[in-house]
């Protein structure tokens, strides 16, 4: 009997988690490189320094937004991987697609922040989030169908994981569709959804 | 019975530790990119090379300072996580805020080093340290209240951890307040506090 | 009896895996730095933004190609390491050579993408892949000869691992040799081989 | 009884190993950023491309040298950490100093490669290696004195570890001292020592 390479490839959840943490860590810190201390020549007083730093504040906000988006999906991916007993080749590749989306997040967030009033920038940002959500959804489908989940997982876990993804993506899609009226409205709605997922989980606890 | 997503999200201390190590590693090495070898055209002797490198030495000092600050907080965070049996969603987000502060440290340290005589630069540096300390303090509060700590932890550990944070932050705040007289005095005091935490733990051992 | 340093050096598979994940993570995200949001000054409408982003799309394709290449070899290396019970000094150095090849992949992929019609660019890209494949092949030889593999490994695994490397490298070499006629033909063939390994494993399952 | 913070801080070998792997991974890949694909405008034939790439080859050599140096010390640190059952605060800080030296290696290697004929560049490169070796030596002293090593460690291990460091550093110091006559002689000797440690361990096995 021959063993297919595909049967033995990519089975370690630990390696997948470690690669993910590395890519998240680099993606989360890359944007700091955009924060440059002002040049000494243009600063002659605390007032000058204040003005220079104020002009940096949009970049700082973008950085916070990007960090928060990545944080949300880092928690989401971790929650899935914690329930797996092993990985396999297909699951590894679904997560590599997910990680590709992660590495694009700093770019799409910067784009959105610089072109707040353009629908295209918003659309790209939303497509990025959609890619992340879709990859996570199919990763869980794959894990369930191939029985990669731990046998002691409570029965209600799969539903909780997928419901969260669907509700979240529905909210993001609704937010993105608001750009037909106004992109600022879209962005405000999406940021509120993200803030809710990041800092105010209790509000929606009963529903999600 | 339905399982809330928030109950099952972000429970892995190992993943949190791995993400933290990744972000610390990137933040600790980012500033090396500012150390550029001098251009070959301007160097014609060992003397020229010496002068070129001497002009790099402030950047090297900033880099050491930033590395030391991050080292102190890396040890501090590790000490907490070592005593946790599991994480949860709120704790994960408190640590994501902490890691956001970590990723800002190279920026605030550079700012301080370039504008040594400006109170605003000192204030920002101190706010960064305050953010790190506050996040660690609340992370421990959260871990205690939600019973995330290991059951075999000695009773005196929580007090030791929080006392260290409070004493440290009090010293930093005192140092920062010295800038009313002179920013150099502030910086000297803060660097001394950091050196104490990094290389001379025995001096304060009886008290902290 | 004296212990040789070489007998005790580099024995941890976990450390090797962690260093690998770190290097893969950095290499996989480095190219994102080449994706820069367009300058605000040149964009005055959604149409302008669309044209600016369209000019970025070759870079995005390069980035996807590089990510996919690295993903293939990450899965390949992981599959080997999963079957090792320990490492040793020679194996660690073979994998360091492999990781050196990994860190060069973003460079050789960019080179290929910018000089699609030049045989030299194709040759360098292929040499990079050859280096990765050769290192993995000898890493497995080394692991088998020195009995570093887990005792419970099924007998058919070693053959599956090496057959995959040989078939893969034969396909890549054939693809590269097509450049005698036309480099585009070469590239198309190589990308098809990679897509097959990444997303369509079922097609070749019976043979590899 | 009160617990001193210093008694409970920095005890995890796993965290220390993970931070080290992260910093090594970033330091090992940073120099790739110096390898830029040639501009399309200046390349009109395979010959042009060949000449452009030839001008990159010194950078590639520097990169290989830096990678090899870091590989040697990565194996050296790993060998020590593998024999520890736990870490403590002092040991963590010794390793943070070691990691600071690691993060400086790309800089000192670049400096050496650009100023091959300058004694100062050689001296700085040697000081970097001396810092790495000294930190590893004292880390092992600290681990032995504080009984952090695993109880099942063979008795001959400590001697093998320290003998390797002393012999290595003696060879590096001798090589550096050759610069009194000629820096090229120094560099050749040091690179030979490193190649021996990296790829030809069998030659010195009987002695080290």
PDB file of N, CA and C in Angstrom, chain D residues 109-197:
ATOM      1  N   UNK D 109      27.878  43.157   9.986  1.00  0.00           N
ATOM      2  CA  UNK D 109      28.305  42.384   8.820  1.00  0.00           C
ATOM      3  C   UNK D 109      28.340  43.265   7.573  1.00  0.00           C
ATOM      4  N   UNK D 110      27.298  44.101   7.396  1.00  0.00           N
ATOM      5  CA  UNK D 110      27.284  45.025   6.255  1.00  0.00           C
ATOM      6  C   UNK D 110      28.486  45.958   6.305  1.00  0.00           C
ATOM      7  N   UNK D 111      28.745  46.484   7.487  1.00  0.00           N
ATOM      8  CA  UNK D 111      29.872  47.401   7.664  1.00  0.00           C
ATOM      9  C   UNK D 111      31.177  46.733   7.233  1.00  0.00           C
ATOM     10  N   UNK D 112      31.376  45.505   7.694  1.00  0.00           N
ATOM     11  CA  UNK D 112      32.604  44.789   7.340  1.00  0.00           C
ATOM     12  C   UNK D 112      32.700  44.598   5.831  1.00  0.00           C
ATOM     13  N   UNK D 113      31.569  44.205   5.216  1.00  0.00           N
ATOM     14  CA  UNK D 113      31.604  43.884   3.792  1.00  0.00           C
ATOM     15  C   UNK D 113      31.878  45.123   2.955  1.00  0.00           C
ATOM     16  N   UNK D 114      31.406  46.298   3.419  1.00  0.00           N
ATOM     17  CA  UNK D 114      31.618  47.504   2.630  1.00  0.00           C
ATOM     18  C   UNK D 114      32.998  48.106   2.864  1.00  0.00           C
ATOM     19  N   UNK D 115      33.616  47.821   4.014  1.00  0.00           N
ATOM     20  CA  UNK D 115      34.906  48.427   4.330  1.00  0.00           C
ATOM     21  C   UNK D 115      35.915  47.336   4.677  1.00  0.00           C
ATOM     22  N   UNK D 116      36.079  46.429   3.702  1.00  0.00           N
ATOM     23  CA  UNK D 116      36.924  45.250   3.926  1.00  0.00           C
ATOM     24  C   UNK D 116      38.346  45.603   4.359  1.00  0.00           C
ATOM     25  N   UNK D 117      38.872  46.724   3.913  1.00  0.00           N
ATOM     26  CA  UNK D 117      40.272  47.023   4.162  1.00  0.00           C
ATOM     27  C   UNK D 117      40.477  47.912   5.397  1.00  0.00           C
ATOM     28  N   UNK D 118      39.389  48.200   6.131  1.00  0.00           N
ATOM     29  CA  UNK D 118      39.506  49.078   7.300  1.00  0.00           C
ATOM     30  C   UNK D 118      39.523  48.266   8.590  1.00  0.00           C
ATOM     31  N   UNK D 119      40.523  48.534   9.415  1.00  0.00           N
ATOM     32  CA  UNK D 119      40.633  47.779  10.674  1.00  0.00           C
ATOM     33  C   UNK D 119      39.450  48.036  11.597  1.00  0.00           C
ATOM     34  N   UNK D 120      38.914  49.261  11.552  1.00  0.00           N
ATOM     35  CA  UNK D 120      37.823  49.606  12.454  1.00  0.00           C
ATOM     36  C   UNK D 120      36.587  48.744  12.179  1.00  0.00           C
ATOM     37  N   UNK D 121      36.287  48.523  10.888  1.00  0.00           N
ATOM     38  CA  UNK D 121      35.122  47.706  10.532  1.00  0.00           C
ATOM     39  C   UNK D 121      35.317  46.274  11.053  1.00  0.00           C
ATOM     40  N   UNK D 122      36.540  45.776  10.899  1.00  0.00           N
ATOM     41  CA  UNK D 122      36.833  44.432  11.378  1.00  0.00           C
ATOM     42  C   UNK D 122      36.685  44.342  12.896  1.00  0.00           C
ATOM     43  N   UNK D 123      37.178  45.403  13.562  1.00  0.00           N
ATOM     44  CA  UNK D 123      37.129  45.441  15.026  1.00  0.00           C
ATOM     45  C   UNK D 123      35.679  45.405  15.514  1.00  0.00           C
ATOM     46  N   UNK D 124      34.815  46.175  14.836  1.00  0.00           N
ATOM     47  CA  UNK D 124      33.408  46.230  15.246  1.00  0.00           C
ATOM     48  C   UNK D 124      32.735  44.874  15.025  1.00  0.00           C
ATOM     49  N   UNK D 125      33.057  44.253  13.873  1.00  0.00           N
ATOM     50  CA  UNK D 125      32.506  42.918  13.617  1.00  0.00           C
ATOM     51  C   UNK D 125      32.946  41.944  14.707  1.00  0.00           C
ATOM     52  N   UNK D 126      34.232  42.028  15.083  1.00  0.00           N
ATOM     53  CA  UNK D 126      34.735  41.116  16.101  1.00  0.00           C
ATOM     54  C   UNK D 126      34.105  41.402  17.468  1.00  0.00           C
ATOM     55  N   UNK D 127      33.917  42.705  17.775  1.00  0.00           N
ATOM     56  CA  UNK D 127      33.275  43.054  19.046  1.00  0.00           C
ATOM     57  C   UNK D 127      31.856  42.481  19.106  1.00  0.00           C
ATOM     58  N   UNK D 128      31.164  42.496  17.980  1.00  0.00           N
ATOM     59  CA  UNK D 128      29.820  41.931  17.934  1.00  0.00           C
ATOM     60  C   UNK D 128      29.857  40.431  18.264  1.00  0.00           C
ATOM     61  N   UNK D 129      30.786  39.717  17.630  1.00  0.00           N
ATOM     62  CA  UNK D 129      30.912  38.284  17.899  1.00  0.00           C
ATOM     63  C   UNK D 129      31.328  38.042  19.355  1.00  0.00           C
ATOM     64  N   UNK D 130      32.213  38.922  19.850  1.00  0.00           N
ATOM     65  CA  UNK D 130      32.656  38.794  21.246  1.00  0.00           C
ATOM     66  C   UNK D 130      31.473  38.979  22.204  1.00  0.00           C
ATOM     67  N   UNK D 131      30.603  39.957  21.891  1.00  0.00           N
ATOM     68  CA  UNK D 131      29.415  40.194  22.720  1.00  0.00           C
ATOM     69  C   UNK D 131      28.530  38.950  22.750  1.00  0.00           C
ATOM     70  N   UNK D 132      28.322  38.352  21.569  1.00  0.00           N
ATOM     71  CA  UNK D 132      27.470  37.159  21.486  1.00  0.00           C
ATOM     72  C   UNK D 132      28.090  36.017  22.304  1.00  0.00           C
ATOM     73  N   UNK D 133      29.390  35.793  22.117  1.00  0.00           N
ATOM     74  CA  UNK D 133      30.055  34.707  22.833  1.00  0.00           C
ATOM     75  C   UNK D 133      30.070  34.931  24.337  1.00  0.00           C
ATOM     76  N   UNK D 134      30.365  36.168  24.752  1.00  0.00           N
ATOM     77  CA  UNK D 134      30.431  36.473  26.175  1.00  0.00           C
ATOM     78  C   UNK D 134      29.062  36.276  26.833  1.00  0.00           C
ATOM     79  N   UNK D 135      28.009  36.754  26.153  1.00  0.00           N
ATOM     80  CA  UNK D 135      26.663  36.597  26.709  1.00  0.00           C
ATOM     81  C   UNK D 135      26.326  35.113  26.868  1.00  0.00           C
ATOM     82  N   UNK D 136      26.654  34.315  25.843  1.00  0.00           N
ATOM     83  CA  UNK D 136      26.355  32.878  25.940  1.00  0.00           C
ATOM     84  C   UNK D 136      27.164  32.221  27.058  1.00  0.00           C
ATOM     85  N   UNK D 137      28.427  32.664  27.245  1.00  0.00           N
ATOM     86  CA  UNK D 137      29.263  32.089  28.301  1.00  0.00           C
ATOM     87  C   UNK D 137      28.659  32.367  29.684  1.00  0.00           C
ATOM     88  N   UNK D 138      28.288  33.630  29.910  1.00  0.00           N
ATOM     89  CA  UNK D 138      27.747  33.980  31.225  1.00  0.00           C
ATOM     90  C   UNK D 138      26.344  33.417  31.412  1.00  0.00           C
ATOM     91  N   UNK D 139      25.597  33.267  30.326  1.00  0.00           N
ATOM     92  CA  UNK D 139      24.281  32.643  30.456  1.00  0.00           C
ATOM     93  C   UNK D 139      24.428  31.232  31.015  1.00  0.00           C
ATOM     94  N   UNK D 140      25.454  30.503  30.536  1.00  0.00           N
ATOM     95  CA  UNK D 140      25.639  29.141  31.015  1.00  0.00           C
ATOM     96  C   UNK D 140      26.149  29.125  32.452  1.00  0.00           C
ATOM     97  N   UNK D 141      27.068  30.067  32.772  1.00  0.00           N
ATOM     98  CA  UNK D 141      27.532  30.207  34.163  1.00  0.00           C
ATOM     99  C   UNK D 141      26.337  30.420  35.094  1.00  0.00           C
ATOM    100  N   UNK D 142      25.458  31.355  34.676  1.00  0.00           N
ATOM    101  CA  UNK D 142      24.282  31.705  35.476  1.00  0.00           C
ATOM    102  C   UNK D 142      23.384  30.484  35.651  1.00  0.00           C
ATOM    103  N   UNK D 143      23.160  29.747  34.546  1.00  0.00           N
ATOM    104  CA  UNK D 143      22.270  28.580  34.606  1.00  0.00           C
ATOM    105  C   UNK D 143      22.844  27.515  35.542  1.00  0.00           C
ATOM    106  N   UNK D 144      24.163  27.312  35.489  1.00  0.00           N
ATOM    107  CA  UNK D 144      24.790  26.310  36.363  1.00  0.00           C
ATOM    108  C   UNK D 144      24.695  26.716  37.830  1.00  0.00           C
ATOM    109  N   UNK D 145      25.061  27.971  38.111  1.00  0.00           N
ATOM    110  CA  UNK D 145      25.113  28.412  39.508  1.00  0.00           C
ATOM    111  C   UNK D 145      23.740  28.421  40.166  1.00  0.00           C
ATOM    112  N   UNK D 146      22.711  28.727  39.386  1.00  0.00           N
ATOM    113  CA  UNK D 146      21.374  28.840  39.963  1.00  0.00           C
ATOM    114  C   UNK D 146      20.581  27.550  39.804  1.00  0.00           C
ATOM    115  N   UNK D 147      21.261  26.495  39.348  1.00  0.00           N
ATOM    116  CA  UNK D 147      20.602  25.191  39.203  1.00  0.00           C
ATOM    117  C   UNK D 147      19.342  25.261  38.356  1.00  0.00           C
ATOM    118  N   UNK D 148      19.482  25.915  37.207  1.00  0.00           N
ATOM    119  CA  UNK D 148      18.361  25.975  36.284  1.00  0.00           C
ATOM    120  C   UNK D 148      18.407  24.839  35.268  1.00  0.00           C
ATOM    121  N   UNK D 149      19.521  24.072  35.256  1.00  0.00           N
ATOM    122  CA  UNK D 149      19.653  23.013  34.257  1.00  0.00           C
ATOM    123  C   UNK D 149      18.822  21.792  34.645  1.00  0.00           C
ATOM    124  N   UNK D 150      18.473  21.002  33.652  1.00  0.00           N
ATOM    125  CA  UNK D 150      17.695  19.798  33.902  1.00  0.00           C
ATOM    126  C   UNK D 150      18.530  18.817  34.727  1.00  0.00           C
ATOM    127  N   UNK D 151      17.895  18.147  35.678  1.00  0.00           N
ATOM    128  CA  UNK D 151      18.667  17.227  36.531  1.00  0.00           C
ATOM    129  C   UNK D 151      19.248  16.039  35.762  1.00  0.00           C
ATOM    130  N   UNK D 152      18.625  15.669  34.631  1.00  0.00           N
ATOM    131  CA  UNK D 152      19.108  14.491  33.912  1.00  0.00           C
ATOM    132  C   UNK D 152      20.188  14.808  32.878  1.00  0.00           C
ATOM    133  N   UNK D 153      20.740  16.017  32.936  1.00  0.00           N
ATOM    134  CA  UNK D 153      21.781  16.378  31.974  1.00  0.00           C
ATOM    135  C   UNK D 153      23.054  15.582  32.251  1.00  0.00           C
ATOM    136  N   UNK D 154      23.658  14.954  31.208  1.00  0.00           N
ATOM    137  CA  UNK D 154      24.917  14.234  31.434  1.00  0.00           C
ATOM    138  C   UNK D 154      25.979  15.189  31.977  1.00  0.00           C
ATOM    139  N   UNK D 155      26.834  14.668  32.860  1.00  0.00           N
ATOM    140  CA  UNK D 155      27.831  15.509  33.540  1.00  0.00           C
ATOM    141  C   UNK D 155      28.792  16.206  32.590  1.00  0.00           C
ATOM    142  N   UNK D 156      29.027  15.589  31.435  1.00  0.00           N
ATOM    143  CA  UNK D 156      30.056  16.139  30.552  1.00  0.00           C
ATOM    144  C   UNK D 156      29.541  17.295  29.691  1.00  0.00           C
ATOM    145  N   UNK D 157      28.210  17.552  29.737  1.00  0.00           N
ATOM    146  CA  UNK D 157      27.644  18.578  28.862  1.00  0.00           C
ATOM    147  C   UNK D 157      28.174  19.982  29.165  1.00  0.00           C
ATOM    148  N   UNK D 158      28.166  20.423  30.450  1.00  0.00           N
ATOM    149  CA  UNK D 158      28.588  21.806  30.716  1.00  0.00           C
ATOM    150  C   UNK D 158      29.983  22.099  30.173  1.00  0.00           C
ATOM    151  N   UNK D 159      30.894  21.134  30.369  1.00  0.00           N
ATOM    152  CA  UNK D 159      32.250  21.348  29.903  1.00  0.00           C
ATOM    153  C   UNK D 159      32.284  21.482  28.376  1.00  0.00           C
ATOM    154  N   UNK D 160      31.523  20.623  27.687  1.00  0.00           N
ATOM    155  CA  UNK D 160      31.506  20.681  26.222  1.00  0.00           C
ATOM    156  C   UNK D 160      31.000  22.035  25.737  1.00  0.00           C
ATOM    157  N   UNK D 161      29.955  22.551  26.414  1.00  0.00           N
ATOM    158  CA  UNK D 161      29.386  23.835  25.985  1.00  0.00           C
ATOM    159  C   UNK D 161      30.381  24.964  26.176  1.00  0.00           C
ATOM    160  N   UNK D 162      30.995  25.010  27.349  1.00  0.00           N
ATOM    161  CA  UNK D 162      31.895  26.144  27.607  1.00  0.00           C
ATOM    162  C   UNK D 162      33.199  26.028  26.831  1.00  0.00           C
ATOM    163  N   UNK D 163      33.695  24.791  26.665  1.00  0.00           N
ATOM    164  CA  UNK D 163      34.928  24.621  25.888  1.00  0.00           C
ATOM    165  C   UNK D 163      34.715  25.125  24.458  1.00  0.00           C
ATOM    166  N   UNK D 164      33.540  24.794  23.874  1.00  0.00           N
ATOM    167  CA  UNK D 164      33.250  25.250  22.527  1.00  0.00           C
ATOM    168  C   UNK D 164      33.278  26.778  22.443  1.00  0.00           C
ATOM    169  N   UNK D 165      32.665  27.444  23.410  1.00  0.00           N
ATOM    170  CA  UNK D 165      32.630  28.912  23.374  1.00  0.00           C
ATOM    171  C   UNK D 165      34.050  29.473  23.479  1.00  0.00           C
ATOM    172  N   UNK D 166      34.847  28.923  24.420  1.00  0.00           N
ATOM    173  CA  UNK D 166      36.194  29.468  24.641  1.00  0.00           C
ATOM    174  C   UNK D 166      37.077  29.230  23.419  1.00  0.00           C
ATOM    175  N   UNK D 167      37.053  27.999  22.879  1.00  0.00           N
ATOM    176  CA  UNK D 167      37.870  27.730  21.688  1.00  0.00           C
ATOM    177  C   UNK D 167      37.439  28.629  20.533  1.00  0.00           C
ATOM    178  N   UNK D 168      36.102  28.722  20.328  1.00  0.00           N
ATOM    179  CA  UNK D 168      35.599  29.562  19.243  1.00  0.00           C
ATOM    180  C   UNK D 168      36.061  31.006  19.400  1.00  0.00           C
ATOM    181  N   UNK D 169      35.864  31.566  20.601  1.00  0.00           N
ATOM    182  CA  UNK D 169      36.236  32.968  20.816  1.00  0.00           C
ATOM    183  C   UNK D 169      37.744  33.173  20.710  1.00  0.00           C
ATOM    184  N   UNK D 170      38.545  32.173  21.135  1.00  0.00           N
ATOM    185  CA  UNK D 170      40.003  32.300  21.003  1.00  0.00           C
ATOM    186  C   UNK D 170      40.381  32.370  19.526  1.00  0.00           C
ATOM    187  N   UNK D 171      39.727  31.520  18.711  1.00  0.00           N
ATOM    188  CA  UNK D 171      40.020  31.533  17.273  1.00  0.00           C
ATOM    189  C   UNK D 171      39.607  32.869  16.650  1.00  0.00           C
ATOM    190  N   UNK D 172      38.417  33.379  17.043  1.00  0.00           N
ATOM    191  CA  UNK D 172      37.978  34.670  16.504  1.00  0.00           C
ATOM    192  C   UNK D 172      38.950  35.779  16.916  1.00  0.00           C
ATOM    193  N   UNK D 173      39.384  35.769  18.183  1.00  0.00           N
ATOM    194  CA  UNK D 173      40.295  36.819  18.668  1.00  0.00           C
ATOM    195  C   UNK D 173      41.626  36.744  17.925  1.00  0.00           C
ATOM    196  N   UNK D 174      42.141  35.519  17.731  1.00  0.00           N
ATOM    197  CA  UNK D 174      43.383  35.359  16.979  1.00  0.00           C
ATOM    198  C   UNK D 174      43.206  35.915  15.562  1.00  0.00           C
ATOM    199  N   UNK D 175      42.060  35.535  14.930  1.00  0.00           N
ATOM    200  CA  UNK D 175      41.783  36.037  13.578  1.00  0.00           C
ATOM    201  C   UNK D 175      41.757  37.555  13.544  1.00  0.00           C
ATOM    202  N   UNK D 176      41.054  38.162  14.517  1.00  0.00           N
ATOM    203  CA  UNK D 176      40.966  39.623  14.550  1.00  0.00           C
ATOM    204  C   UNK D 176      42.346  40.247  14.731  1.00  0.00           C
ATOM    205  N   UNK D 177      43.195  39.609  15.549  1.00  0.00           N
ATOM    206  CA  UNK D 177      44.520  40.190  15.813  1.00  0.00           C
ATOM    207  C   UNK D 177      45.401  40.170  14.564  1.00  0.00           C
ATOM    208  N   UNK D 178      45.071  39.296  13.612  1.00  0.00           N
ATOM    209  CA  UNK D 178      45.842  39.253  12.363  1.00  0.00           C
ATOM    210  C   UNK D 178      45.734  40.558  11.577  1.00  0.00           C
ATOM    211  N   UNK D 179      44.774  41.409  11.937  1.00  0.00           N
ATOM    212  CA  UNK D 179      44.592  42.652  11.177  1.00  0.00           C
ATOM    213  C   UNK D 179      45.756  43.602  11.381  1.00  0.00           C
ATOM    214  N   UNK D 180      46.608  43.334  12.381  1.00  0.00           N
ATOM    215  CA  UNK D 180      47.822  44.143  12.537  1.00  0.00           C
ATOM    216  C   UNK D 180      48.627  44.057  11.239  1.00  0.00           C
ATOM    217  N   UNK D 181      48.649  42.842  10.623  1.00  0.00           N
ATOM    218  CA  UNK D 181      49.320  42.716   9.329  1.00  0.00           C
ATOM    219  C   UNK D 181      48.403  43.121   8.179  1.00  0.00           C
ATOM    220  N   UNK D 182      47.173  42.516   8.170  1.00  0.00           N
ATOM    221  CA  UNK D 182      46.365  42.659   6.970  1.00  0.00           C
ATOM    222  C   UNK D 182      44.921  42.289   7.309  1.00  0.00           C
ATOM    223  N   UNK D 183      43.970  43.176   7.005  1.00  0.00           N
ATOM    224  CA  UNK D 183      42.580  42.874   7.350  1.00  0.00           C
ATOM    225  C   UNK D 183      42.024  41.715   6.524  1.00  0.00           C
ATOM    226  N   UNK D 184      42.499  41.573   5.268  1.00  0.00           N
ATOM    227  CA  UNK D 184      41.987  40.479   4.445  1.00  0.00           C
ATOM    228  C   UNK D 184      42.342  39.124   5.053  1.00  0.00           C
ATOM    229  N   UNK D 185      43.583  39.057   5.619  1.00  0.00           N
ATOM    230  CA  UNK D 185      44.014  37.841   6.285  1.00  0.00           C
ATOM    231  C   UNK D 185      43.070  37.530   7.461  1.00  0.00           C
ATOM    232  N   UNK D 186      42.756  38.561   8.233  1.00  0.00           N
ATOM    233  CA  UNK D 186      41.828  38.423   9.363  1.00  0.00           C
ATOM    234  C   UNK D 186      40.499  37.846   8.909  1.00  0.00           C
ATOM    235  N   UNK D 187      39.930  38.503   7.885  1.00  0.00           N
ATOM    236  CA  UNK D 187      38.597  38.113   7.430  1.00  0.00           C
ATOM    237  C   UNK D 187      38.605  36.677   6.913  1.00  0.00           C
ATOM    238  N   UNK D 188      39.628  36.346   6.120  1.00  0.00           N
ATOM    239  CA  UNK D 188      39.721  34.992   5.585  1.00  0.00           C
ATOM    240  C   UNK D 188      39.750  33.977   6.726  1.00  0.00           C
ATOM    241  N   UNK D 189      40.553  34.264   7.753  1.00  0.00           N
ATOM    242  CA  UNK D 189      40.663  33.341   8.880  1.00  0.00           C
ATOM    243  C   UNK D 189      39.317  33.195   9.605  1.00  0.00           C
ATOM    244  N   UNK D 190      38.646  34.345   9.865  1.00  0.00           N
ATOM    245  CA  UNK D 190      37.368  34.301  10.591  1.00  0.00           C
ATOM    246  C   UNK D 190      36.310  33.555   9.771  1.00  0.00           C
ATOM    247  N   UNK D 191      36.247  33.816   8.468  1.00  0.00           N
ATOM    248  CA  UNK D 191      35.256  33.121   7.637  1.00  0.00           C
ATOM    249  C   UNK D 191      35.533  31.619   7.625  1.00  0.00           C
ATOM    250  N   UNK D 192      36.824  31.240   7.602  1.00  0.00           N
ATOM    251  CA  UNK D 192      37.151  29.811   7.655  1.00  0.00           C
ATOM    252  C   UNK D 192      36.682  29.187   8.967  1.00  0.00           C
ATOM    253  N   UNK D 193      36.902  29.905  10.076  1.00  0.00           N
ATOM    254  CA  UNK D 193      36.433  29.393  11.372  1.00  0.00           C
ATOM    255  C   UNK D 193      34.917  29.197  11.327  1.00  0.00           C
ATOM    256  N   UNK D 194      34.201  30.195  10.765  1.00  0.00           N
ATOM    257  CA  UNK D 194      32.738  30.096  10.717  1.00  0.00           C
ATOM    258  C   UNK D 194      32.283  28.965   9.807  1.00  0.00           C
ATOM    259  N   UNK D 195      32.923  28.849   8.648  1.00  0.00           N
ATOM    260  CA  UNK D 195      32.556  27.757   7.744  1.00  0.00           C
ATOM    261  C   UNK D 195      32.765  26.420   8.440  1.00  0.00           C
ATOM    262  N   UNK D 196      33.852  26.321   9.187  1.00  0.00           N
ATOM    263  CA  UNK D 196      34.106  25.087   9.923  1.00  0.00           C
ATOM    264  C   UNK D 196      32.956  24.782  10.887  1.00  0.00           C
ATOM    265  N   UNK D 197      32.522  25.824  11.633  1.00  0.00           N
ATOM    266  CA  UNK D 197      31.431  25.589  12.580  1.00  0.00           C
ATOM    267  C   UNK D 197      30.122  25.276  11.867  1.00  0.00           C
TER     268      UNK D 197
END
